Amino acid sequence: MKKTLLTFLLFISFTNFNAQTKAERNFGSWYYIYGTHKISTNWSILTGFEEHNYQTLKNYNLVLYTVTANYKLSKKFTTTLGYMYLDIDKTFDEDIDPNTIENRHYEQISYKFSLLNLPFDHRVRVEHRHLNTLGNNSLIHRVRYRLRTKISLNNTFYLTASNESFLNFKGNLYAENRFYSALGIKASKNIALEIGYLGHYISDLHLDRLQFGIFFNTDLRKKAKI
């Protein structure tokens, strides 16, 4: 009986592995750097760059550039207007097909709160995605909701975790979800590093991704010393 059960479990595991796509069988990687630049008491600008790979350190998926304007309504509420430019290769294997170019605009609001003495934040974003592939243009609207927390371990290390769901206005309503957990390192007062794991569900694919991030802050209000 035990041998039969073991054989059955091995068969199921082998079948599931073969049913996976190449993108699912490979551990991909995302690299990113984000800077927050304070320009007044309530206004700040965020700049960012990301590179996503289908495999660790290789096999290009996309690059992303972003800039946002952020206004702090209160200690808890922040509103944002943002723009992204993306160059996307949608195929795992090498091909000669042109990439998809996306120009994305979005509106966002975030809210900070505490629960069980832990800091949390809600983030709701509405996106308008202008896609162009071989001259074929399309416009897709969607909404994203993220819940995130961050736990300080000491003056240097912290843990962070988040879950973000994506809802389309048309077509497949629930097409994407991202769960992220990471260890953070405060390299200095204005620089932090993160290394973590991203579980990415998208278009019926379940992808595993390593994430490496750099975050830094600048204060442009400070006057240069003469």
Coordinates of N, CA and C in Angstrom, one line a residue:
M1 N 0.8 -1.2 0.0 CA 0.0 0.0 0.0 C 0.9 1.3 0.0
K2 N 1.9 1.3 0.8 CA 2.8 2.4 0.9 C 3.5 2.6 -0.4
K3 N 3.9 1.5 -1.1 CA 4.6 1.6 -2.4 C 3.7 2.2 -3.4
T4 N 2.4 1.8 -3.4 CA 1.4 2.3 -4.3 C 1.2 3.8 -4.1
L5 N 1.0 4.2 -2.8 CA 0.8 5.6 -2.6 C 2.0 6.4 -3.0
L6 N 3.2 5.9 -2.7 CA 4.5 6.6 -3.1 C 4.5 6.8 -4.6
T7 N 4.2 5.7 -5.3 CA 4.2 5.7 -6.8 C 3.2 6.7 -7.3
F8 N 2.0 6.8 -6.7 CA 1.0 7.7 -7.1 C 1.5 9.2 -6.9
L9 N 2.1 9.5 -5.7 CA 2.5 10.8 -5.4 C 3.7 11.2 -6.4
L10 N 4.6 10.3 -6.7 CA 5.6 10.6 -7.6 C 5.1 10.9 -9.0
F11 N 4.1 10.1 -9.4 CA 3.4 10.3 -10.7 C 2.8 11.7 -10.8
I12 N 2.0 12.1 -9.7 CA 1.4 13.4 -9.7 C 2.4 14.5 -9.7
S13 N 3.5 14.4 -9.0 CA 4.5 15.4 -9.0 C 5.2 15.6 -10.3
F14 N 5.5 14.4 -11.0 CA 6.1 14.4 -12.3 C 5.1 15.1 -13.3
T15 N 3.9 14.7 -13.2 CA 2.9 15.3 -14.1 C 2.8 16.8 -14.0
N16 N 2.7 17.3 -12.7 CA 2.6 18.7 -12.5 C 3.8 19.4 -13.0
F17 N 5.0 18.8 -12.8 CA 6.2 19.5 -13.2 C 6.2 19.6 -14.7
N18 N 5.8 18.5 -15.4 CA 5.8 18.6 -16.9 C 4.7 19.6 -17.4
A19 N 3.7 19.8 -16.6 CA 2.6 20.7 -17.0 C 3.0 22.1 -16.9
Q20 N 4.1 22.4 -16.1 CA 4.5 23.7 -15.9 C 5.2 24.3 -17.2
T21 N 5.1 25.6 -17.4 CA 5.8 26.2 -18.5 C 7.2 26.4 -18.1
K22 N 8.0 26.8 -19.1 CA 9.5 27.1 -18.8 C 9.6 28.2 -17.8
A23 N 8.7 29.2 -18.0 CA 8.8 30.4 -17.0 C 8.5 29.9 -15.6
E24 N 7.6 28.9 -15.4 CA 7.3 28.5 -14.1 C 8.4 27.6 -13.5
R25 N 9.1 26.9 -14.3 CA 10.1 25.9 -13.9 C 11.4 26.7 -13.5
N26 N 11.6 27.9 -13.9 CA 12.8 28.7 -13.7 C 12.6 29.7 -12.6
F27 N 13.6 29.9 -11.7 CA 13.5 31.0 -10.7 C 14.0 32.2 -11.4
G28 N 13.1 33.2 -11.6 CA 13.4 34.4 -12.2 C 14.0 35.4 -11.1
S29 N 14.3 36.6 -11.6 CA 14.8 37.7 -10.7 C 14.4 39.0 -11.1
W30 N 14.1 39.9 -10.1 CA 13.7 41.3 -10.4 C 14.7 42.1 -9.6
Y31 N 15.2 43.2 -10.3 CA 16.1 44.1 -9.6 C 15.5 45.5 -9.8
Y32 N 15.7 46.3 -8.7 CA 15.1 47.6 -8.8 C 15.8 48.6 -7.9
I33 N 15.6 49.9 -8.2 CA 16.2 51.0 -7.4 C 15.2 52.1 -7.4
Y34 N 14.8 52.6 -6.2 CA 13.8 53.7 -6.1 C 14.4 54.8 -5.2
G35 N 14.2 56.0 -5.6 CA 14.6 57.1 -4.8 C 13.4 58.0 -4.6
T36 N 13.3 58.5 -3.3 CA 12.2 59.5 -2.9 C 12.9 60.8 -2.6
H37 N 12.5 61.8 -3.3 CA 13.2 63.1 -3.2 C 12.2 64.2 -2.7
K38 N 12.4 64.6 -1.5 CA 11.5 65.6 -0.8 C 11.8 67.0 -1.4
I39 N 10.8 67.7 -1.8 CA 11.0 69.0 -2.4 C 10.3 70.1 -1.5
S40 N 9.4 69.7 -0.7 CA 8.7 70.6 0.3 C 8.2 69.8 1.4
T41 N 7.5 70.5 2.4 CA 7.0 69.7 3.5 C 6.0 68.6 3.1
N42 N 5.2 68.9 2.1 CA 4.1 67.9 1.7 C 4.4 67.3 0.3
W43 N 5.3 67.8 -0.5 CA 5.5 67.3 -1.8 C 6.8 66.5 -1.9
S44 N 6.7 65.4 -2.7 CA 7.9 64.7 -3.0 C 7.8 64.1 -4.4
I45 N 9.0 63.7 -4.9 CA 9.0 63.1 -6.2 C 9.7 61.7 -6.1
L46 N 9.1 60.7 -6.7 CA 9.7 59.3 -6.7 C 10.2 59.0 -8.0
T47 N 11.4 58.5 -8.1 CA 12.0 58.0 -9.4 C 12.4 56.5 -9.2
G48 N 12.2 55.7 -10.3 CA 12.5 54.3 -10.1 C 12.9 53.6 -11.4
F49 N 13.6 52.5 -11.3 CA 14.0 51.7 -12.4 C 13.9 50.2 -11.9
E50 N 13.4 49.3 -12.8 CA 13.3 47.9 -12.5 C 13.7 47.1 -13.8
E51 N 14.4 46.0 -13.5 CA 14.7 45.0 -14.6 C 14.1 43.7 -14.1
H52 N 13.3 43.0 -15.0 CA 12.8 41.7 -14.6 C 13.4 40.7 -15.6
N53 N 13.8 39.5 -15.1 CA 14.4 38.5 -15.9 C 13.6 37.2 -15.7
Y54 N 13.4 36.4 -16.7 CA 12.8 35.1 -16.6 C 13.6 34.1 -15.8
Q55 N 14.9 34.3 -15.8 CA 15.8 33.4 -15.1 C 16.7 34.3 -14.2
T56 N 17.4 33.7 -13.2 CA 18.2 34.5 -12.4 C 19.4 35.0 -13.1
L57 N 19.5 36.4 -13.2 CA 20.6 37.1 -13.8 C 20.6 37.0 -15.3
K58 N 19.6 36.4 -15.9 CA 19.6 36.3 -17.4 C 18.2 36.2 -17.9
N59 N 18.1 36.2 -19.3 CA 16.8 36.0 -20.0 C 15.8 37.2 -19.7
Y60 N 16.1 38.3 -20.4 CA 15.3 39.5 -20.3 C 13.8 39.4 -20.4
N61 N 13.1 40.0 -19.5 CA 11.6 40.0 -19.5 C 11.2 41.5 -19.8
L62 N 11.6 42.4 -18.9 CA 11.2 43.8 -19.2 C 12.1 44.7 -18.4
V63 N 12.1 46.0 -18.8 CA 12.6 47.1 -18.0 C 11.5 48.1 -17.8
L64 N 11.6 48.8 -16.7 CA 10.5 49.8 -16.3 C 11.2 51.0 -15.7
Y65 N 10.8 52.2 -16.2 CA 11.2 53.5 -15.7 C 9.9 54.2 -15.1
T66 N 10.0 54.8 -14.0 CA 8.9 55.5 -13.4 C 9.2 56.8 -12.7
V67 N 8.3 57.7 -12.7 CA 8.4 58.9 -12.0 C 7.0 59.3 -11.5
T68 N 7.0 59.8 -10.2 CA 5.7 60.1 -9.6 C 5.8 61.4 -8.9
A69 N 4.6 62.1 -8.8 CA 4.5 63.3 -7.9 C 3.6 62.9 -6.7
N70 N 4.1 63.1 -5.5 CA 3.3 62.7 -4.3 C 3.0 63.9 -3.4
Y71 N 1.8 63.9 -3.0 CA 1.3 65.0 -2.1 C 0.8 64.4 -0.8
K72 N 1.4 64.8 0.3 CA 1.0 64.3 1.7 C -0.2 65.1 2.2
L73 N -1.4 64.5 2.2 CA -2.6 65.1 2.7 C -2.5 65.3 4.2
S74 N -2.0 64.3 4.9 CA -1.9 64.2 6.3 C -0.8 63.2 6.7
K75 N -0.7 63.0 8.0 CA 0.3 62.0 8.4 C 0.0 60.6 7.9
K76 N -1.3 60.3 7.6 CA -1.7 59.0 7.2 C -2.0 58.9 5.7
F77 N -2.5 59.9 5.1 CA -2.9 59.9 3.7 C -1.9 60.5 2.7
T78 N -1.6 59.8 1.6 CA -0.7 60.4 0.6 C -1.4 60.1 -0.8
T79 N -1.4 61.1 -1.7 CA -2.0 60.9 -3.0 C -0.8 61.0 -4.0
T80 N -1.0 60.3 -5.1 CA 0.1 60.2 -6.1 C -0.4 60.2 -7.5
L81 N 0.3 60.9 -8.4 CA 0.1 60.8 -9.9 C 1.4 60.3 -10.4
G82 N 1.3 59.2 -11.3 CA 2.5 58.6 -11.7 C 2.5 58.3 -13.2
Y83 N 3.7 58.0 -13.7 CA 3.9 57.6 -15.1 C 5.0 56.5 -15.2
M84 N 4.8 55.5 -16.0 CA 5.8 54.5 -16.2 C 6.0 54.2 -17.7
Y85 N 7.2 53.9 -18.1 CA 7.5 53.5 -19.4 C 8.1 52.1 -19.3
L86 N 7.6 51.1 -20.1 CA 8.0 49.7 -20.0 C 8.3 49.2 -21.4
D87 N 9.4 48.4 -21.5 CA 9.8 47.7 -22.7 C 9.7 46.2 -22.4
I88 N 8.7 45.5 -23.0 CA 8.4 44.1 -22.5 C 8.6 43.1 -23.6
D89 N 9.4 42.0 -23.2 CA 9.5 40.8 -24.0 C 8.6 39.8 -23.4
K90 N 7.6 39.4 -24.0 CA 6.6 38.5 -23.4 C 6.9 37.0 -23.6
T91 N 8.0 36.7 -24.3 CA 8.3 35.3 -24.5 C 9.5 34.8 -23.7
F92 N 9.5 33.6 -23.2 CA 10.6 33.0 -22.5 C 11.8 32.7 -23.4
D93 N 11.5 32.1 -24.6 CA 12.5 31.7 -25.5 C 13.0 32.9 -26.3
E94 N 14.2 32.8 -26.9 CA 14.6 33.9 -27.8 C 13.8 34.0 -29.0
D95 N 13.5 35.2 -29.5 CA 12.7 35.4 -30.7 C 13.1 36.6 -31.4
I96 N 12.6 36.9 -32.6 CA 12.9 38.1 -33.3 C 11.7 39.0 -33.3
D97 N 10.6 38.7 -32.7 CA 9.5 39.5 -32.6 C 9.8 40.8 -31.8
P98 N 9.2 41.9 -32.2 CA 9.4 43.2 -31.5 C 8.8 43.1 -30.1
N99 N 9.4 43.8 -29.2 CA 8.8 43.9 -27.9 C 7.6 44.8 -27.8
T100 N 6.8 44.6 -26.8 CA 5.7 45.5 -26.5 C 6.1 46.7 -25.7
I101 N 5.7 47.9 -26.2 CA 6.0 49.2 -25.5 C 4.8 49.6 -24.8
E102 N 5.0 49.9 -23.5 CA 3.8 50.4 -22.7 C 4.1 51.8 -22.1
N103 N 3.1 52.7 -22.2 CA 3.1 53.9 -21.5 C 2.0 53.9 -20.5
R104 N 2.3 54.0 -19.3 CA 1.3 53.8 -18.2 C 1.1 55.1 -17.4
H105 N -0.1 55.5 -17.2 CA -0.4 56.6 -16.3 C -1.3 56.0 -15.1
Y106 N -1.1 56.6 -13.9 CA -1.9 56.1 -12.8 C -2.1 57.1 -11.7
E107 N -3.2 56.9 -11.0 CA -3.6 57.7 -9.8 C -3.5 56.7 -8.6
Q108 N -3.1 57.2 -7.5 CA -2.9 56.4 -6.3 C -3.2 57.1 -5.0
I109 N -3.7 56.4 -4.0 CA -3.8 56.9 -2.7 C -3.4 55.8 -1.7
S110 N -2.6 56.2 -0.7 CA -2.2 55.3 0.3 C -2.5 55.8 1.7
Y111 N -2.7 54.8 2.6 CA -3.2 55.2 4.0 C -2.4 54.3 5.0
K112 N -1.8 54.9 6.0 CA -1.0 54.3 7.0 C -1.9 54.1 8.2
F113 N -1.7 52.9 8.9 CA -2.4 52.7 10.1 C -1.6 51.6 10.9
S114 N -2.0 51.4 12.2 CA -1.4 50.4 13.1 C -2.4 49.4 13.5
L115 N -1.9 48.2 13.6 CA -2.8 47.0 14.1 C -1.9 46.1 14.9
L116 N -2.3 45.8 16.1 CA -1.5 45.0 17.0 C -0.1 45.5 17.2
N117 N 0.0 46.8 17.2 CA 1.3 47.5 17.4 C 2.2 47.3 16.2
L118 N 1.7 46.9 15.1 CA 2.4 46.8 13.8 C 2.0 47.8 12.8
P119 N 3.0 48.4 12.1 CA 2.6 49.4 11.1 C 2.1 48.7 9.8
F120 N 1.0 49.2 9.2 CA 0.5 48.7 8.0 C 0.2 49.9 7.1
D121 N 0.1 49.6 5.8 CA -0.4 50.6 4.9 C -1.2 50.0 3.8
H122 N -2.3 50.6 3.4 CA -3.2 50.3 2.3 C -2.7 51.1 1.1
R123 N -2.7 50.5 -0.1 CA -2.4 51.3 -1.3 C -3.4 50.9 -2.4
V124 N -4.1 51.9 -2.9 CA -5.0 51.6 -4.1 C -4.5 52.4 -5.3
R125 N -4.4 51.8 -6.4 CA -3.9 52.4 -7.6 C -4.8 52.1 -8.8
V126 N -5.1 53.1 -9.6 CA -5.9 52.9 -10.8 C -4.9 53.2 -12.0
E127 N -4.8 52.2 -12.9 CA -3.8 52.3 -13.9 C -4.5 52.4 -15.3
H128 N -3.9 53.1 -16.2 CA -4.3 53.2 -17.6 C -3.1 52.8 -18.5
R129 N -3.2 51.7 -19.1 CA -2.0 51.1 -19.8 C -2.2 51.2 -21.3
H130 N -1.3 52.0 -21.9 CA -1.3 52.2 -23.4 C -0.3 51.3 -23.9
L131 N -0.7 50.2 -24.6 CA 0.2 49.2 -25.2 C 0.3 49.3 -26.7
N132 N 1.6 49.1 -27.2 CA 1.8 49.1 -28.6 C 2.7 48.0 -29.0
T133 N 2.2 47.1 -29.9 CA 3.0 46.0 -30.4 C 2.8 46.0 -31.9
L134 N 3.9 46.2 -32.6 CA 3.9 46.2 -34.1 C 2.8 47.2 -34.6
G135 N 2.7 48.3 -34.0 CA 1.8 49.3 -34.4 C 0.3 49.1 -34.0
N136 N 0.1 48.0 -33.3 CA -1.3 47.7 -32.8 C -1.4 48.3 -31.4
N137 N -2.3 49.2 -31.3 CA -2.5 49.9 -30.0 C -3.7 49.4 -29.2
S138 N -3.6 49.3 -27.9 CA -4.7 48.9 -27.0 C -4.6 49.7 -25.7
L139 N -5.7 49.9 -25.1 CA -5.8 50.6 -23.8 C -6.5 49.7 -22.8
I140 N -5.8 49.5 -21.7 CA -6.3 48.6 -20.7 C -6.4 49.4 -19.3
H141 N -7.5 49.3 -18.6 CA -7.6 49.9 -17.3 C -7.7 48.8 -16.3
R142 N -7.1 49.1 -15.1 CA -7.2 48.1 -14.0 C -6.9 48.8 -12.7
V143 N -7.3 48.1 -11.6 CA -7.1 48.7 -10.3 C -6.2 47.7 -9.5
R144 N -5.3 48.2 -8.6 CA -4.5 47.4 -7.8 C -4.7 47.8 -6.3
Y145 N -4.7 46.7 -5.5 CA -4.8 47.0 -4.0 C -3.7 46.2 -3.3
R146 N -2.9 46.9 -2.5 CA -1.8 46.3 -1.8 C -1.9 46.6 -0.3
L147 N -1.7 45.5 0.5 CA -1.6 45.7 1.9 C -0.1 45.3 2.3
R148 N 0.5 46.1 3.1 CA 1.9 45.9 3.4 C 2.2 46.2 4.9
T149 N 3.2 45.5 5.4 CA 3.7 45.7 6.8 C 5.2 45.7 6.8
K150 N 5.7 46.3 7.9 CA 7.2 46.4 8.0 C 7.5 46.2 9.5
I151 N 8.4 45.3 9.9 CA 8.7 45.0 11.3 C 10.2 45.3 11.5
S152 N 10.5 46.2 12.4 CA 11.9 46.4 12.7 C 12.4 45.4 13.7
L153 N 13.6 44.8 13.3 CA 14.2 43.8 14.2 C 15.2 44.4 15.1
N154 N 15.9 45.4 14.6 CA 16.8 46.2 15.4 C 17.1 47.5 14.6
N155 N 18.2 48.2 14.9 CA 18.5 49.4 14.2 C 19.0 49.2 12.8
T156 N 19.3 48.0 12.5 CA 19.9 47.7 11.1 C 18.9 46.8 10.3
F157 N 18.3 45.8 10.9 CA 17.5 44.9 10.1 C 16.0 45.0 10.3
Y158 N 15.3 44.7 9.2 CA 13.8 44.7 9.3 C 13.2 43.6 8.4
L159 N 12.0 43.3 8.7 CA 11.3 42.4 7.8 C 10.1 43.1 7.2
T160 N 9.8 42.8 5.9 CA 8.6 43.4 5.3 C 7.9 42.3 4.5
A161 N 6.6 42.5 4.4 CA 5.7 41.6 3.6 C 4.5 42.3 3.1
S162 N 4.1 41.9 1.9 CA 3.0 42.6 1.3 C 2.2 41.6 0.4
N163 N 1.0 41.9 0.1 CA 0.2 41.2 -0.9 C -0.6 42.2 -1.7
E164 N -0.5 42.0 -3.1 CA -1.1 43.0 -4.0 C -2.0 42.2 -5.0
S165 N -3.2 42.6 -5.1 CA -4.2 42.0 -6.1 C -4.5 43.0 -7.2
F166 N -4.7 42.4 -8.4 CA -4.9 43.2 -9.6 C -6.3 42.8 -10.1
L167 N -7.1 43.8 -10.4 CA -8.5 43.6 -10.9 C -8.6 44.4 -12.2
N168 N -9.0 43.7 -13.3 CA -9.3 44.3 -14.6 C -10.7 44.9 -14.7
F169 N -10.8 46.0 -15.4 CA -12.2 46.5 -15.7 C -12.9 45.7 -16.7
K170 N -12.2 45.0 -17.6 CA -12.8 44.2 -18.6 C -12.1 42.9 -18.7
G171 N -12.8 41.9 -19.3 CA -12.1 40.6 -19.5 C -12.0 39.8 -18.2
N172 N -10.9 39.1 -18.0 CA -10.6 38.3 -16.8 C -10.5 39.3 -15.6
L173 N -11.5 39.2 -14.7 CA -11.5 40.2 -13.6 C -10.3 40.1 -12.7
Y174 N -10.0 38.8 -12.2 CA -8.8 38.7 -11.3 C -7.7 37.9 -12.0
A175 N -6.8 38.6 -12.5 CA -5.8 38.0 -13.4 C -4.4 38.0 -12.8
E176 N -4.2 38.7 -11.7 CA -2.8 38.7 -11.2 C -2.8 39.0 -9.7
N177 N -1.8 38.4 -9.0 CA -1.6 38.6 -7.6 C -0.1 38.5 -7.3
R178 N 0.4 39.3 -6.4 CA 1.8 39.3 -6.0 C 1.9 39.2 -4.5
F179 N 2.6 38.2 -4.0 CA 2.9 38.1 -2.5 C 4.4 38.3 -2.4
Y180 N 4.8 39.2 -1.5 CA 6.3 39.5 -1.4 C 6.7 39.5 0.1
S181 N 7.8 38.9 0.4 CA 8.4 38.9 1.7 C 9.9 39.1 1.6
A182 N 10.5 39.9 2.5 CA 11.9 40.2 2.3 C 12.6 40.6 3.6
L183 N 13.9 40.5 3.6 CA 14.7 41.0 4.7 C 15.3 42.3 4.3
G184 N 15.2 43.3 5.1 CA 15.7 44.6 4.8 C 16.9 45.0 5.6
I185 N 17.8 45.7 5.0 CA 19.0 46.2 5.7 C 19.1 47.7 5.6
K186 N 19.2 48.4 6.7 CA 19.4 49.9 6.7 C 20.8 50.1 6.6
A187 N 21.3 50.4 5.4 CA 22.7 50.7 5.2 C 23.1 52.0 5.8
S188 N 22.2 53.0 5.8 CA 22.5 54.3 6.4 C 21.1 54.9 6.7
K189 N 21.1 56.2 7.1 CA 19.9 56.8 7.5 C 19.0 57.0 6.2
N190 N 19.6 57.1 5.0 CA 18.8 57.3 3.8 C 18.9 56.3 2.8
I191 N 19.5 55.1 3.1 CA 19.7 54.0 2.1 C 19.3 52.7 2.8
A192 N 18.4 51.9 2.1 CA 18.1 50.6 2.6 C 18.2 49.6 1.4
L193 N 18.5 48.4 1.8 CA 18.6 47.3 0.8 C 17.6 46.2 1.2
E194 N 17.0 45.5 0.2 CA 16.1 44.5 0.4 C 16.4 43.3 -0.5
I195 N 16.3 42.1 0.1 CA 16.4 40.8 -0.7 C 15.2 40.0 -0.3
G196 N 14.5 39.5 -1.2 CA 13.2 38.8 -0.8 C 12.7 37.8 -1.9
Y197 N 11.6 37.3 -1.6 CA 10.9 36.3 -2.5 C 9.6 36.9 -3.0
L198 N 9.3 36.7 -4.2 CA 8.0 37.2 -4.8 C 7.3 36.0 -5.4
G199 N 6.1 35.7 -4.9 CA 5.2 34.7 -5.5 C 4.3 35.4 -6.4
H200 N 4.4 35.2 -7.7 CA 3.7 36.0 -8.7 C 2.7 35.1 -9.5
Y201 N 1.4 35.3 -9.3 CA 0.4 34.7 -10.1 C -0.1 35.6 -11.2
I202 N 0.1 35.2 -12.5 CA -0.4 36.0 -13.6 C -0.8 35.2 -14.8
S203 N -2.0 35.4 -15.3 CA -2.5 34.7 -16.5 C -2.3 33.2 -16.3
D204 N -2.8 32.7 -15.1 CA -2.7 31.2 -14.8 C -1.3 30.7 -14.7
L205 N -0.3 31.5 -14.6 CA 1.0 31.1 -14.3 C 1.4 31.4 -12.9
H206 N 2.2 30.5 -12.3 CA 2.6 30.6 -10.9 C 4.2 30.8 -10.9
L207 N 4.7 32.0 -10.8 CA 6.1 32.3 -11.0 C 6.8 32.5 -9.6
D208 N 8.0 32.0 -9.5 CA 8.8 32.3 -8.3 C 9.9 33.3 -8.7
R209 N 10.1 34.3 -8.0 CA 11.1 35.4 -8.3 C 11.9 35.8 -7.1
L210 N 13.2 35.9 -7.3 CA 14.0 36.6 -6.3 C 14.0 38.1 -6.6
Q211 N 13.9 38.9 -5.5 CA 13.9 40.3 -5.7 C 15.1 41.0 -4.9
F212 N 15.8 41.9 -5.6 CA 16.9 42.6 -5.0 C 16.6 44.1 -5.2
G213 N 16.5 44.9 -4.1 CA 16.1 46.3 -4.2 C 17.0 47.2 -3.4
I214 N 17.1 48.4 -3.9 CA 17.8 49.5 -3.3 C 16.8 50.7 -3.2
F215 N 16.7 51.3 -2.0 CA 15.9 52.4 -1.8 C 16.7 53.5 -1.1
F216 N 16.5 54.8 -1.6 CA 17.3 55.9 -1.0 C 16.4 57.1 -1.0
N217 N 16.7 58.0 -0.1 CA 16.0 59.3 0.1 C 16.9 60.4 0.0
T218 N 16.4 61.5 -0.6 CA 17.1 62.8 -0.7 C 16.2 63.9 -0.2
D219 N 16.8 65.0 0.3 CA 16.0 66.1 0.7 C 16.5 67.3 -0.1
L220 N 15.7 67.7 -1.1 CA 16.1 68.8 -2.0 C 15.8 70.2 -1.4
R221 N 15.2 70.2 -0.2 CA 14.9 71.4 0.5 C 16.1 72.1 1.1
K222 N 17.1 71.2 1.4 CA 18.3 71.7 2.1 C 19.1 72.6 1.2
K223 N 19.5 73.7 1.7 CA 20.3 74.7 0.9 C 21.8 74.3 1.0
A224 N 22.4 74.5 -0.1 CA 23.9 74.2 -0.1 C 24.6 75.2 0.8
K225 N 25.6 74.7 1.5 CA 26.4 75.6 2.4 C 27.3 76.4 1.5
I226 N 27.5 77.7 1.8 CA 28.4 78.6 1.1 C 29.7 78.7 1.9

